[in-house]
Amino acid sequence: QVRLVESGGGLVQAGGSLRLSCAASGRTFNIYAVGWFRQAPGKEREFVATITWVGGTAYYADSVKGRFTISRDNAKNTVYLQMNSLKPEDTAVYRCASERHGPTDSPYAYDSWGQGTQVTVSS
């Protein structure tokens, strides 16, 4: 099993920045990609970005492209989500997740999930 722990959420004004971290432990050799998803109250869970564990190839949702950057540090077993130019509509609980087969935006392909971290963007 892979264990994932997020950190770095908080309250920020619109236009500000936050960096989320996702620390992985356990059977990390099984990881193919790590993704970030978010869910706002009353809304569906939404794909944000994903990155392949070995090659570092990144994929983004159109809603965050150009504002968010996903990266990883394999030595630290950690994936980051740098969020710039934040908007009130980015407010959500952000969760990271790992999957073993290929980068995808479908949450159903991800089999290990962190507990989530709250991001609140005030207008």
Short mmCIF file of the N, C-alpha and C atoms (twelve columns), coordinates in Angstrom:
data_MODEL
# 
_entry.id   MODEL 
# 
loop_
_atom_site.group_PDB 
_atom_site.id 
_atom_site.type_symbol 
_atom_site.label_atom_id 
_atom_site.label_alt_id 
_atom_site.label_comp_id 
_atom_site.label_asym_id 
_atom_site.label_seq_id 
_atom_site.Cartn_x 
_atom_site.Cartn_y 
_atom_site.Cartn_z 
_atom_site.pdbx_PDB_model_num 
ATOM 1   N N  . GLN A 1   0.839   -1.203 0.000   1 
ATOM 2   C CA . GLN A 1   0.000   0.000  0.000   1 
ATOM 3   C C  . GLN A 1   0.869   1.246  0.000   1 
ATOM 4   N N  . VAL A 2   0.341   2.289  -0.619  1 
ATOM 5   C CA . VAL A 2   1.004   3.586  -0.627  1 
ATOM 6   C C  . VAL A 2   0.240   4.500  0.320   1 
ATOM 7   N N  . ARG A 3   0.956   5.191  1.168   1 
ATOM 8   C CA . ARG A 3   0.337   6.165  2.068   1 
ATOM 9   C C  . ARG A 3   0.700   7.563  1.581   1 
ATOM 10  N N  . LEU A 4   -0.305  8.437  1.501   1 
ATOM 11  C CA . LEU A 4   -0.101  9.787  1.011   1 
ATOM 12  C C  . LEU A 4   -0.579  10.788 2.055   1 
ATOM 13  N N  . VAL A 5   0.221   11.806 2.297   1 
ATOM 14  C CA . VAL A 5   -0.131  12.838 3.275   1 
ATOM 15  C C  . VAL A 5   0.061   14.208 2.636   1 
ATOM 16  N N  . GLU A 6   -1.016  14.986 2.580   1 
ATOM 17  C CA . GLU A 6   -0.961  16.328 2.009   1 
ATOM 18  C C  . GLU A 6   -0.677  17.362 3.087   1 
ATOM 19  N N  . SER A 7   -0.109  18.469 2.653   1 
ATOM 20  C CA . SER A 7   0.080   19.623 3.530   1 
ATOM 21  C C  . SER A 7   0.165   20.868 2.664   1 
ATOM 22  N N  . GLY A 8   0.051   22.032 3.312   1 
ATOM 23  C CA . GLY A 8   0.265   23.282 2.603   1 
ATOM 24  C C  . GLY A 8   -0.977  24.084 2.291   1 
ATOM 25  N N  . GLY A 9   -2.160  23.569 2.619   1 
ATOM 26  C CA . GLY A 9   -3.365  24.341 2.356   1 
ATOM 27  C C  . GLY A 9   -3.479  25.525 3.285   1 
ATOM 28  N N  . GLY A 10  -4.484  26.365 3.039   1 
ATOM 29  C CA . GLY A 10  -4.698  27.517 3.890   1 
ATOM 30  C C  . GLY A 10  -5.616  28.521 3.251   1 
ATOM 31  N N  . LEU A 11  -5.622  29.711 3.837   1 
ATOM 32  C CA . LEU A 11  -6.457  30.818 3.359   1 
ATOM 33  C C  . LEU A 11  -5.565  31.826 2.657   1 
ATOM 34  N N  . VAL A 12  -5.963  32.242 1.460   1 
ATOM 35  C CA . VAL A 12  -5.166  33.191 0.694   1 
ATOM 36  C C  . VAL A 12  -6.123  34.113 -0.063  1 
ATOM 37  N N  . GLN A 13  -5.678  35.311 -0.331  1 
ATOM 38  C CA . GLN A 13  -6.490  36.243 -1.107  1 
ATOM 39  C C  . GLN A 13  -6.389  35.921 -2.597  1 
ATOM 40  N N  . ALA A 14  -7.401  36.321 -3.331  1 
ATOM 41  C CA . ALA A 14  -7.390  36.135 -4.781  1 
ATOM 42  C C  . ALA A 14  -6.136  36.778 -5.369  1 
ATOM 43  N N  . GLY A 15  -5.526  36.056 -6.297  1 
ATOM 44  C CA . GLY A 15  -4.282  36.517 -6.891  1 
ATOM 45  C C  . GLY A 15  -3.039  36.006 -6.191  1 
ATOM 46  N N  . GLY A 16  -3.226  35.423 -5.020  1 
ATOM 47  C CA . GLY A 16  -2.106  34.915 -4.248  1 
ATOM 48  C C  . GLY A 16  -1.671  33.524 -4.680  1 
ATOM 49  N N  . SER A 17  -0.733  32.966 -3.919  1 
ATOM 50  C CA . SER A 17  -0.146  31.666 -4.247  1 
ATOM 51  C C  . SER A 17  -0.108  30.759 -3.026  1 
ATOM 52  N N  . LEU A 18  -0.138  29.473 -3.285  1 
ATOM 53  C CA . LEU A 18  0.065   28.450 -2.266  1 
ATOM 54  C C  . LEU A 18  0.804   27.301 -2.917  1 
ATOM 55  N N  . ARG A 19  1.561   26.554 -2.116  1 
ATOM 56  C CA . ARG A 19  2.184   25.329 -2.600  1 
ATOM 57  C C  . ARG A 19  1.737   24.171 -1.727  1 
ATOM 58  N N  . LEU A 20  1.120   23.200 -2.359  1 
ATOM 59  C CA . LEU A 20  0.710   21.989 -1.673  1 
ATOM 60  C C  . LEU A 20  1.784   20.918 -1.836  1 
ATOM 61  N N  . SER A 21  1.919   20.094 -0.810  1 
ATOM 62  C CA . SER A 21  2.850   18.968 -0.853  1 
ATOM 63  C C  . SER A 21  2.096   17.678 -0.623  1 
ATOM 64  N N  . CYS A 22  2.578   16.618 -1.252  1 
ATOM 65  C CA . CYS A 22  2.006   15.282 -1.092  1 
ATOM 66  C C  . CYS A 22  3.175   14.320 -0.859  1 
ATOM 67  N N  . ALA A 23  3.327   13.888 0.380   1 
ATOM 68  C CA . ALA A 23  4.423   12.988 0.737   1 
ATOM 69  C C  . ALA A 23  3.961   11.547 0.652   1 
ATOM 70  N N  . ALA A 24  4.705   10.735 -0.082  1 
ATOM 71  C CA . ALA A 24  4.348   9.329  -0.277  1 
ATOM 72  C C  . ALA A 24  5.272   8.430  0.528   1 
ATOM 73  N N  . SER A 25  4.710   7.359  1.063   1 
ATOM 74  C CA . SER A 25  5.499   6.356  1.773   1 
ATOM 75  C C  . SER A 25  4.898   4.991  1.489   1 
ATOM 76  N N  . GLY A 26  5.619   3.950  1.900   1 
ATOM 77  C CA . GLY A 26  5.146   2.591  1.646   1 
ATOM 78  C C  . GLY A 26  5.679   2.074  0.314   1 
ATOM 79  N N  . ARG A 27  4.821   1.410  -0.448  1 
ATOM 80  C CA . ARG A 27  5.241   0.750  -1.685  1 
ATOM 81  C C  . ARG A 27  5.288   1.737  -2.851  1 
ATOM 82  N N  . THR A 28  6.153   2.723  -2.731  1 
ATOM 83  C CA . THR A 28  6.220   3.781  -3.752  1 
ATOM 84  C C  . THR A 28  6.731   3.256  -5.086  1 
ATOM 85  N N  . PHE A 29  7.394   2.103  -5.088  1 
ATOM 86  C CA . PHE A 29  7.884   1.544  -6.353  1 
ATOM 87  C C  . PHE A 29  6.726   1.135  -7.251  1 
ATOM 88  N N  . ASN A 30  5.526   1.020  -6.686  1 
ATOM 89  C CA . ASN A 30  4.343   0.673  -7.471  1 
ATOM 90  C C  . ASN A 30  3.696   1.876  -8.150  1 
ATOM 91  N N  . ILE A 31  4.140   3.072  -7.801  1 
ATOM 92  C CA . ILE A 31  3.470   4.269  -8.306  1 
ATOM 93  C C  . ILE A 31  3.839   4.521  -9.765  1 
ATOM 94  N N  . TYR A 32  2.831   4.753  -10.604 1 
ATOM 95  C CA . TYR A 32  3.082   5.195  -11.978 1 
ATOM 96  C C  . TYR A 32  2.890   6.699  -12.089 1 
ATOM 97  N N  . ALA A 33  1.864   7.204  -11.434 1 
ATOM 98  C CA . ALA A 33  1.590   8.648  -11.471 1 
ATOM 99  C C  . ALA A 33  0.926   9.087  -10.171 1 
ATOM 100 N N  . VAL A 34  1.106   10.338 -9.850  1 
ATOM 101 C CA . VAL A 34  0.433   10.960 -8.707  1 
ATOM 102 C C  . VAL A 34  -0.363  12.148 -9.218  1 
ATOM 103 N N  . GLY A 35  -1.612  12.201 -8.832  1 
ATOM 104 C CA . GLY A 35  -2.475  13.278 -9.289  1 
ATOM 105 C C  . GLY A 35  -3.029  14.093 -8.145  1 
ATOM 106 N N  . TRP A 36  -3.490  15.274 -8.489  1 
ATOM 107 C CA . TRP A 36  -4.220  16.129 -7.548  1 
ATOM 108 C C  . TRP A 36  -5.659  16.279 -8.040  1 
ATOM 109 N N  . PHE A 37  -6.584  16.152 -7.109  1 
ATOM 110 C CA . PHE A 37  -7.994  16.347 -7.368  1 
ATOM 111 C C  . PHE A 37  -8.524  17.343 -6.340  1 
ATOM 112 N N  . ARG A 38  -9.634  17.964 -6.649  1 
ATOM 113 C CA . ARG A 38  -10.250 18.872 -5.701  1 
ATOM 114 C C  . ARG A 38  -11.760 18.702 -5.722  1 
ATOM 115 N N  . GLN A 39  -12.359 19.053 -4.588  1 
ATOM 116 C CA . GLN A 39  -13.804 18.971 -4.488  1 
ATOM 117 C C  . GLN A 39  -14.311 20.120 -3.630  1 
ATOM 118 N N  . ALA A 40  -15.169 20.916 -4.213  1 
ATOM 119 C CA . ALA A 40  -15.814 22.018 -3.501  1 
ATOM 120 C C  . ALA A 40  -17.166 21.535 -2.985  1 
ATOM 121 N N  . PRO A 41  -17.701 22.177 -1.961  1 
ATOM 122 C CA . PRO A 41  -18.995 21.756 -1.409  1 
ATOM 123 C C  . PRO A 41  -20.078 21.756 -2.479  1 
ATOM 124 N N  . GLY A 42  -20.800 20.651 -2.569  1 
ATOM 125 C CA . GLY A 42  -21.897 20.546 -3.510  1 
ATOM 126 C C  . GLY A 42  -21.476 20.298 -4.950  1 
ATOM 127 N N  . LYS A 43  -20.173 20.097 -5.167  1 
ATOM 128 C CA . LYS A 43  -19.700 19.877 -6.534  1 
ATOM 129 C C  . LYS A 43  -19.034 18.515 -6.653  1 
ATOM 130 N N  . GLU A 44  -18.891 18.078 -7.904  1 
ATOM 131 C CA . GLU A 44  -18.229 16.811 -8.177  1 
ATOM 132 C C  . GLU A 44  -16.717 16.948 -7.948  1 
ATOM 133 N N  . ARG A 45  -16.090 15.818 -7.651  1 
ATOM 134 C CA . ARG A 45  -14.634 15.808 -7.571  1 
ATOM 135 C C  . ARG A 45  -14.060 16.130 -8.948  1 
ATOM 136 N N  . GLU A 46  -13.035 16.970 -8.977  1 
ATOM 137 C CA . GLU A 46  -12.498 17.491 -10.233 1 
ATOM 138 C C  . GLU A 46  -11.006 17.207 -10.345 1 
ATOM 139 N N  . PHE A 47  -10.598 16.722 -11.497 1 
ATOM 140 C CA . PHE A 47  -9.167  16.523 -11.766 1 
ATOM 141 C C  . PHE A 47  -8.479  17.871 -11.869 1 
ATOM 142 N N  . VAL A 48  -7.282  17.963 -11.292 1 
ATOM 143 C CA . VAL A 48  -6.494  19.199 -11.358 1 
ATOM 144 C C  . VAL A 48  -5.232  18.982 -12.198 1 
ATOM 145 N N  . ALA A 49  -4.425  18.005 -11.816 1 
ATOM 146 C CA . ALA A 49  -3.167  17.758 -12.512 1 
ATOM 147 C C  . ALA A 49  -2.651  16.390 -12.107 1 
ATOM 148 N N  . THR A 50  -1.775  15.823 -12.940 1 
ATOM 149 C CA . THR A 50  -1.121  14.573 -12.610 1 
ATOM 150 C C  . THR A 50  0.277   14.570 -13.199 1 
ATOM 151 N N  . ILE A 51  1.153   13.778 -12.592 1 
ATOM 152 C CA . ILE A 51  2.537   13.720 -13.056 1 
ATOM 153 C C  . ILE A 51  3.031   12.282 -12.950 1 
ATOM 154 N N  . THR A 52  3.761   11.826 -13.962 1 
ATOM 155 C CA . THR A 52  4.311   10.477 -13.895 1 
ATOM 156 C C  . THR A 52  5.462   10.450 -12.905 1 
ATOM 157 N N  . TRP A 53  5.538   9.382  -12.156 1 
ATOM 158 C CA . TRP A 53  6.491   9.284  -11.044 1 
ATOM 159 C C  . TRP A 53  7.929   9.229  -11.540 1 
ATOM 160 N N  . VAL A 54  8.167   8.550  -12.640 1 
ATOM 161 C CA . VAL A 54  9.541   8.376  -13.118 1 
ATOM 162 C C  . VAL A 54  9.920   9.466  -14.117 1 
ATOM 163 N N  . GLY A 55  9.172   9.630  -15.160 1 
ATOM 164 C CA . GLY A 55  9.547   10.579 -16.195 1 
ATOM 165 C C  . GLY A 55  9.227   12.032 -15.894 1 
ATOM 166 N N  . GLY A 56  8.275   12.263 -14.986 1 
ATOM 167 C CA . GLY A 56  7.918   13.633 -14.650 1 
ATOM 168 C C  . GLY A 56  7.069   14.327 -15.692 1 
ATOM 169 N N  . THR A 57  6.374   13.570 -16.536 1 
ATOM 170 C CA . THR A 57  5.479   14.182 -17.511 1 
ATOM 171 C C  . THR A 57  4.212   14.645 -16.805 1 
ATOM 172 N N  . ALA A 58  3.821   15.887 -17.079 1 
ATOM 173 C CA . ALA A 58  2.696   16.488 -16.364 1 
ATOM 174 C C  . ALA A 58  1.509   16.737 -17.295 1 
ATOM 175 N N  . TYR A 59  0.324   16.635 -16.720 1 
ATOM 176 C CA . TYR A 59  -0.918  16.895 -17.435 1 
ATOM 177 C C  . TYR A 59  -1.788  17.767 -16.537 1 
ATOM 178 N N  . TYR A 60  -2.535  18.688 -17.147 1 
ATOM 179 C CA . TYR A 60  -3.316  19.643 -16.380 1 
ATOM 180 C C  . TYR A 60  -4.755  19.739 -16.888 1 
ATOM 181 N N  . ALA A 61  -5.636  20.073 -15.977 1 
ATOM 182 C CA . ALA A 61  -6.985  20.448 -16.375 1 
ATOM 183 C C  . ALA A 61  -6.921  21.830 -17.018 1 
ATOM 184 N N  . ASP A 62  -7.797  22.079 -17.973 1 
ATOM 185 C CA . ASP A 62  -7.802  23.370 -18.660 1 
ATOM 186 C C  . ASP A 62  -8.018  24.522 -17.684 1 
ATOM 187 N N  . SER A 63  -8.763  24.275 -16.620 1 
ATOM 188 C CA . SER A 63  -9.113  25.341 -15.672 1 
ATOM 189 C C  . SER A 63  -7.905  25.846 -14.882 1 
ATOM 190 N N  . VAL A 64  -6.822  25.071 -14.841 1 
ATOM 191 C CA . VAL A 64  -5.650  25.484 -14.058 1 
ATOM 192 C C  . VAL A 64  -4.395  25.659 -14.906 1 
ATOM 193 N N  . LYS A 65  -4.487  25.305 -16.188 1 
ATOM 194 C CA . LYS A 65  -3.320  25.384 -17.059 1 
ATOM 195 C C  . LYS A 65  -2.794  26.810 -17.106 1 
ATOM 196 N N  . GLY A 66  -1.484  26.962 -16.931 1 
ATOM 197 C CA . GLY A 66  -0.867  28.281 -16.938 1 
ATOM 198 C C  . GLY A 66  -0.816  28.934 -15.567 1 
ATOM 199 N N  . ARG A 67  -1.577  28.398 -14.608 1 
ATOM 200 C CA . ARG A 67  -1.565  28.953 -13.244 1 
ATOM 201 C C  . ARG A 67  -0.963  27.972 -12.234 1 
ATOM 202 N N  . PHE A 68  -1.196  26.686 -12.422 1 
ATOM 203 C CA . PHE A 68  -0.706  25.666 -11.503 1 
ATOM 204 C C  . PHE A 68  0.435   24.896 -12.155 1 
ATOM 205 N N  . THR A 69  1.377   24.464 -11.327 1 
ATOM 206 C CA . THR A 69  2.485   23.632 -11.800 1 
ATOM 207 C C  . THR A 69  2.647   22.451 -10.854 1 
ATOM 208 N N  . ILE A 70  2.638   21.254 -11.416 1 
ATOM 209 C CA . ILE A 70  2.869   20.044 -10.635 1 
ATOM 210 C C  . ILE A 70  4.303   19.603 -10.863 1 
ATOM 211 N N  . SER A 71  4.947   19.159 -9.793  1 
ATOM 212 C CA . SER A 71  6.328   18.692 -9.894  1 
ATOM 213 C C  . SER A 71  6.541   17.598 -8.861  1 
ATOM 214 N N  . ARG A 72  7.685   16.893 -8.988  1 
ATOM 215 C CA . ARG A 72  7.968   15.871 -7.982  1 
ATOM 216 C C  . ARG A 72  9.438   15.852 -7.660  1 
ATOM 217 N N  . ASP A 73  9.731   15.404 -6.450  1 
ATOM 218 C CA . ASP A 73  11.099  15.215 -5.980  1 
ATOM 219 C C  . ASP A 73  11.189  13.759 -5.552  1 
ATOM 220 N N  . ASN A 74  11.739  12.927 -6.422  1 
ATOM 221 C CA . ASN A 74  11.776  11.496 -6.140  1 
ATOM 222 C C  . ASN A 74  12.629  11.164 -4.921  1 
ATOM 223 N N  . ALA A 75  13.661  11.957 -4.678  1 
ATOM 224 C CA . ALA A 75  14.523  11.702 -3.516  1 
ATOM 225 C C  . ALA A 75  13.739  11.863 -2.217  1 
ATOM 226 N N  . LYS A 76  12.746  12.749 -2.252  1 
ATOM 227 C CA . LYS A 76  11.928  12.991 -1.060  1 
ATOM 228 C C  . LYS A 76  10.582  12.279 -1.139  1 
ATOM 229 N N  . ASN A 77  10.335  11.559 -2.226  1 
ATOM 230 C CA . ASN A 77  9.045   10.900 -2.430  1 
ATOM 231 C C  . ASN A 77  7.883   11.878 -2.254  1 
ATOM 232 N N  . THR A 78  8.029   13.053 -2.831  1 
ATOM 233 C CA . THR A 78  7.048   14.107 -2.636  1 
ATOM 234 C C  . THR A 78  6.655   14.732 -3.966  1 
ATOM 235 N N  . VAL A 79  5.368   14.995 -4.109  1 
ATOM 236 C CA . VAL A 79  4.824   15.700 -5.261  1 
ATOM 237 C C  . VAL A 79  4.288   17.044 -4.783  1 
ATOM 238 N N  . TYR A 80  4.538   18.068 -5.575  1 
ATOM 239 C CA . TYR A 80  4.122   19.417 -5.211  1 
ATOM 240 C C  . TYR A 80  3.096   19.953 -6.211  1 
ATOM 241 N N  . LEU A 81  2.263   20.847 -5.732  1 
ATOM 242 C CA . LEU A 81  1.356   21.576 -6.606  1 
ATOM 243 C C  . LEU A 81  1.509   23.064 -6.280  1 
ATOM 244 N N  . GLN A 82  2.214   23.759 -7.152  1 
ATOM 245 C CA . GLN A 82  2.375   25.199 -6.993  1 
ATOM 246 C C  . GLN A 82  1.181   25.885 -7.643  1 
ATOM 247 N N  . MET A 83  0.460   26.654 -6.853  1 
ATOM 248 C CA . MET A 83  -0.761  27.290 -7.337  1 
ATOM 249 C C  . MET A 83  -0.575  28.805 -7.299  1 
ATOM 250 N N  . ASN A 84  -0.585  29.418 -8.454  1 
ATOM 251 C CA . ASN A 84  -0.432  30.872 -8.576  1 
ATOM 252 C C  . ASN A 84  -1.716  31.485 -9.125  1 
ATOM 253 N N  . SER A 85  -1.825  32.792 -8.998  1 
ATOM 254 C CA . SER A 85  -2.992  33.522 -9.513  1 
ATOM 255 C C  . SER A 85  -4.289  32.854 -9.071  1 
ATOM 256 N N  . LEU A 86  -4.377  32.552 -7.801  1 
ATOM 257 C CA . LEU A 86  -5.530  31.819 -7.295  1 
ATOM 258 C C  . LEU A 86  -6.806  32.651 -7.395  1 
ATOM 259 N N  . LYS A 87  -7.901  31.943 -7.653  1 
ATOM 260 C CA . LYS A 87  -9.212  32.556 -7.805  1 
ATOM 261 C C  . LYS A 87  -10.159 31.985 -6.750  1 
ATOM 262 N N  . PRO A 88  -11.204 32.707 -6.409  1 
ATOM 263 C CA . PRO A 88  -12.170 32.159 -5.438  1 
ATOM 264 C C  . PRO A 88  -12.720 30.797 -5.870  1 
ATOM 265 N N  . GLU A 89  -12.850 30.574 -7.161  1 
ATOM 266 C CA . GLU A 89  -13.373 29.290 -7.638  1 
ATOM 267 C C  . GLU A 89  -12.380 28.146 -7.467  1 
ATOM 268 N N  . ASP A 90  -11.163 28.427 -7.047  1 
ATOM 269 C CA . ASP A 90  -10.198 27.371 -6.723  1 
ATOM 270 C C  . ASP A 90  -10.419 26.835 -5.305  1 
ATOM 271 N N  . THR A 91  -11.303 27.456 -4.554  1 
ATOM 272 C CA . THR A 91  -11.577 27.015 -3.190  1 
ATOM 273 C C  . THR A 91  -12.147 25.603 -3.189  1 
ATOM 274 N N  . ALA A 92  -11.496 24.713 -2.432  1 
ATOM 275 C CA . ALA A 92  -11.898 23.305 -2.405  1 
ATOM 276 C C  . ALA A 92  -11.002 22.552 -1.433  1 
ATOM 277 N N  . VAL A 93  -11.368 21.311 -1.163  1 
ATOM 278 C CA . VAL A 93  -10.454 20.380 -0.505  1 
ATOM 279 C C  . VAL A 93  -9.630  19.711 -1.604  1 
ATOM 280 N N  . TYR A 94  -8.326  19.790 -1.471  1 
ATOM 281 C CA . TYR A 94  -7.418  19.212 -2.447  1 
ATOM 282 C C  . TYR A 94  -6.851  17.914 -1.891  1 
ATOM 283 N N  . ARG A 95  -6.930  16.875 -2.709  1 
ATOM 284 C CA . ARG A 95  -6.414  15.571 -2.309  1 
ATOM 285 C C  . ARG A 95  -5.454  15.052 -3.366  1 
ATOM 286 N N  . CYS A 96  -4.379  14.424 -2.941  1 
ATOM 287 C CA . CYS A 96  -3.502  13.751 -3.893  1 
ATOM 288 C C  . CYS A 96  -3.806  12.256 -3.883  1 
ATOM 289 N N  . ALA A 97  -3.477  11.619 -4.982  1 
ATOM 290 C CA . ALA A 97  -3.780  10.205 -5.139  1 
ATOM 291 C C  . ALA A 97  -2.747  9.575  -6.052  1 
ATOM 292 N N  . SER A 98  -2.503  8.287  -5.878  1 
ATOM 293 C CA . SER A 98  -1.542  7.592  -6.723  1 
ATOM 294 C C  . SER A 98  -2.224  6.474  -7.490  1 
ATOM 295 N N  . GLU A 99  -1.676  6.183  -8.672  1 
ATOM 296 C CA . GLU A 99  -2.188  5.077  -9.443  1 
ATOM 297 C C  . GLU A 99  -1.034  4.344  -10.115 1 
ATOM 298 N N  . ARG A 100 -1.314  3.116  -10.578 1 
ATOM 299 C CA . ARG A 100 -0.234  2.191  -10.940 1 
ATOM 300 C C  . ARG A 100 -0.145  1.871  -12.424 1 
ATOM 301 N N  . HIS A 101 -1.000  2.457  -13.259 1 
ATOM 302 C CA . HIS A 101 -1.047  1.974  -14.637 1 
ATOM 303 C C  . HIS A 101 -0.748  3.024  -15.693 1 
ATOM 304 N N  . GLY A 102 -1.132  4.270  -15.502 1 
ATOM 305 C CA . GLY A 102 -0.874  5.269  -16.531 1 
ATOM 306 C C  . GLY A 102 -1.499  6.577  -16.142 1 
ATOM 307 N N  . PRO A 103 -0.968  7.699  -16.588 1 
ATOM 308 C CA . PRO A 103 -1.522  8.999  -16.203 1 
ATOM 309 C C  . PRO A 103 -2.931  9.164  -16.761 1 
ATOM 310 N N  . THR A 104 -3.843  9.575  -15.912 1 
ATOM 311 C CA . THR A 104 -5.223  9.706  -16.307 1 
ATOM 312 C C  . THR A 104 -5.898  10.763 -15.458 1 
ATOM 313 N N  . ASP A 105 -6.985  11.333 -15.977 1 
ATOM 314 C CA . ASP A 105 -7.742  12.313 -15.208 1 
ATOM 315 C C  . ASP A 105 -8.948  11.678 -14.512 1 
ATOM 316 N N  . SER A 106 -9.082  10.352 -14.627 1 
ATOM 317 C CA . SER A 106 -10.208 9.683  -13.976 1 
ATOM 318 C C  . SER A 106 -9.863  9.313  -12.546 1 
ATOM 319 N N  . PRO A 107 -10.633 9.800  -11.574 1 
ATOM 320 C CA . PRO A 107 -10.327 9.463  -10.179 1 
ATOM 321 C C  . PRO A 107 -10.481 7.980  -9.888  1 
ATOM 322 N N  . TYR A 108 -11.238 7.257  -10.718 1 
ATOM 323 C CA . TYR A 108 -11.486 5.841  -10.452 1 
ATOM 324 C C  . TYR A 108 -10.249 4.989  -10.701 1 
ATOM 325 N N  . ALA A 109 -9.279  5.528  -11.419 1 
ATOM 326 C CA . ALA A 109 -8.033  4.790  -11.679 1 
ATOM 327 C C  . ALA A 109 -7.056  4.897  -10.522 1 
ATOM 328 N N  . TYR A 110 -7.298  5.800  -9.601  1 
ATOM 329 C CA . TYR A 110 -6.365  6.039  -8.498  1 
ATOM 330 C C  . TYR A 110 -6.778  5.198  -7.293  1 
ATOM 331 N N  . ASP A 111 -5.818  4.485  -6.713  1 
ATOM 332 C CA . ASP A 111 -6.186  3.540  -5.670  1 
ATOM 333 C C  . ASP A 111 -5.669  3.892  -4.280  1 
ATOM 334 N N  . SER A 112 -4.844  4.912  -4.154  1 
ATOM 335 C CA . SER A 112 -4.434  5.374  -2.823  1 
ATOM 336 C C  . SER A 112 -4.678  6.870  -2.765  1 
ATOM 337 N N  . TRP A 113 -5.267  7.322  -1.660  1 
ATOM 338 C CA . TRP A 113 -5.655  8.730  -1.522  1 
ATOM 339 C C  . TRP A 113 -5.178  9.287  -0.190  1 
ATOM 340 N N  . GLY A 114 -4.816  10.568 -0.221  1 
ATOM 341 C CA . GLY A 114 -4.526  11.270 1.012   1 
ATOM 342 C C  . GLY A 114 -5.809  11.759 1.657   1 
ATOM 343 N N  . GLN A 115 -5.662  12.376 2.828   1 
ATOM 344 C CA . GLN A 115 -6.843  12.801 3.582   1 
ATOM 345 C C  . GLN A 115 -7.379  14.150 3.103   1 
ATOM 346 N N  . GLY A 116 -6.565  14.909 2.405   1 
ATOM 347 C CA . GLY A 116 -7.000  16.185 1.858   1 
ATOM 348 C C  . GLY A 116 -6.524  17.378 2.667   1 
ATOM 349 N N  . THR A 117 -6.431  18.512 1.994   1 
ATOM 350 C CA . THR A 117 -6.066  19.768 2.642   1 
ATOM 351 C C  . THR A 117 -6.954  20.875 2.070   1 
ATOM 352 N N  . GLN A 118 -7.442  21.738 2.940   1 
ATOM 353 C CA . GLN A 118 -8.378  22.775 2.527   1 
ATOM 354 C C  . GLN A 118 -7.634  23.972 1.944   1 
ATOM 355 N N  . VAL A 119 -8.097  24.420 0.795   1 
ATOM 356 C CA . VAL A 119 -7.609  25.652 0.188   1 
ATOM 357 C C  . VAL A 119 -8.802  26.603 0.074   1 
ATOM 358 N N  . THR A 120 -8.662  27.789 0.654   1 
ATOM 359 C CA . THR A 120 -9.722  28.783 0.605   1 
ATOM 360 C C  . THR A 120 -9.159  30.070 0.020   1 
ATOM 361 N N  . VAL A 121 -9.799  30.548 -1.049  1 
ATOM 362 C CA . VAL A 121 -9.353  31.764 -1.717  1 
ATOM 363 C C  . VAL A 121 -10.439 32.824 -1.535  1 
ATOM 364 N N  . SER A 122 -10.084 33.898 -0.862  1 
ATOM 365 C CA . SER A 122 -11.052 34.964 -0.602  1 
ATOM 366 C C  . SER A 122 -10.988 36.011 -1.710  1 
ATOM 367 N N  . SER A 123 -12.128 36.617 -1.971  1 
ATOM 368 C CA . SER A 123 -12.188 37.610 -3.060  1 
ATOM 369 C C  . SER A 123 -11.901 39.013 -2.541  1 
# 
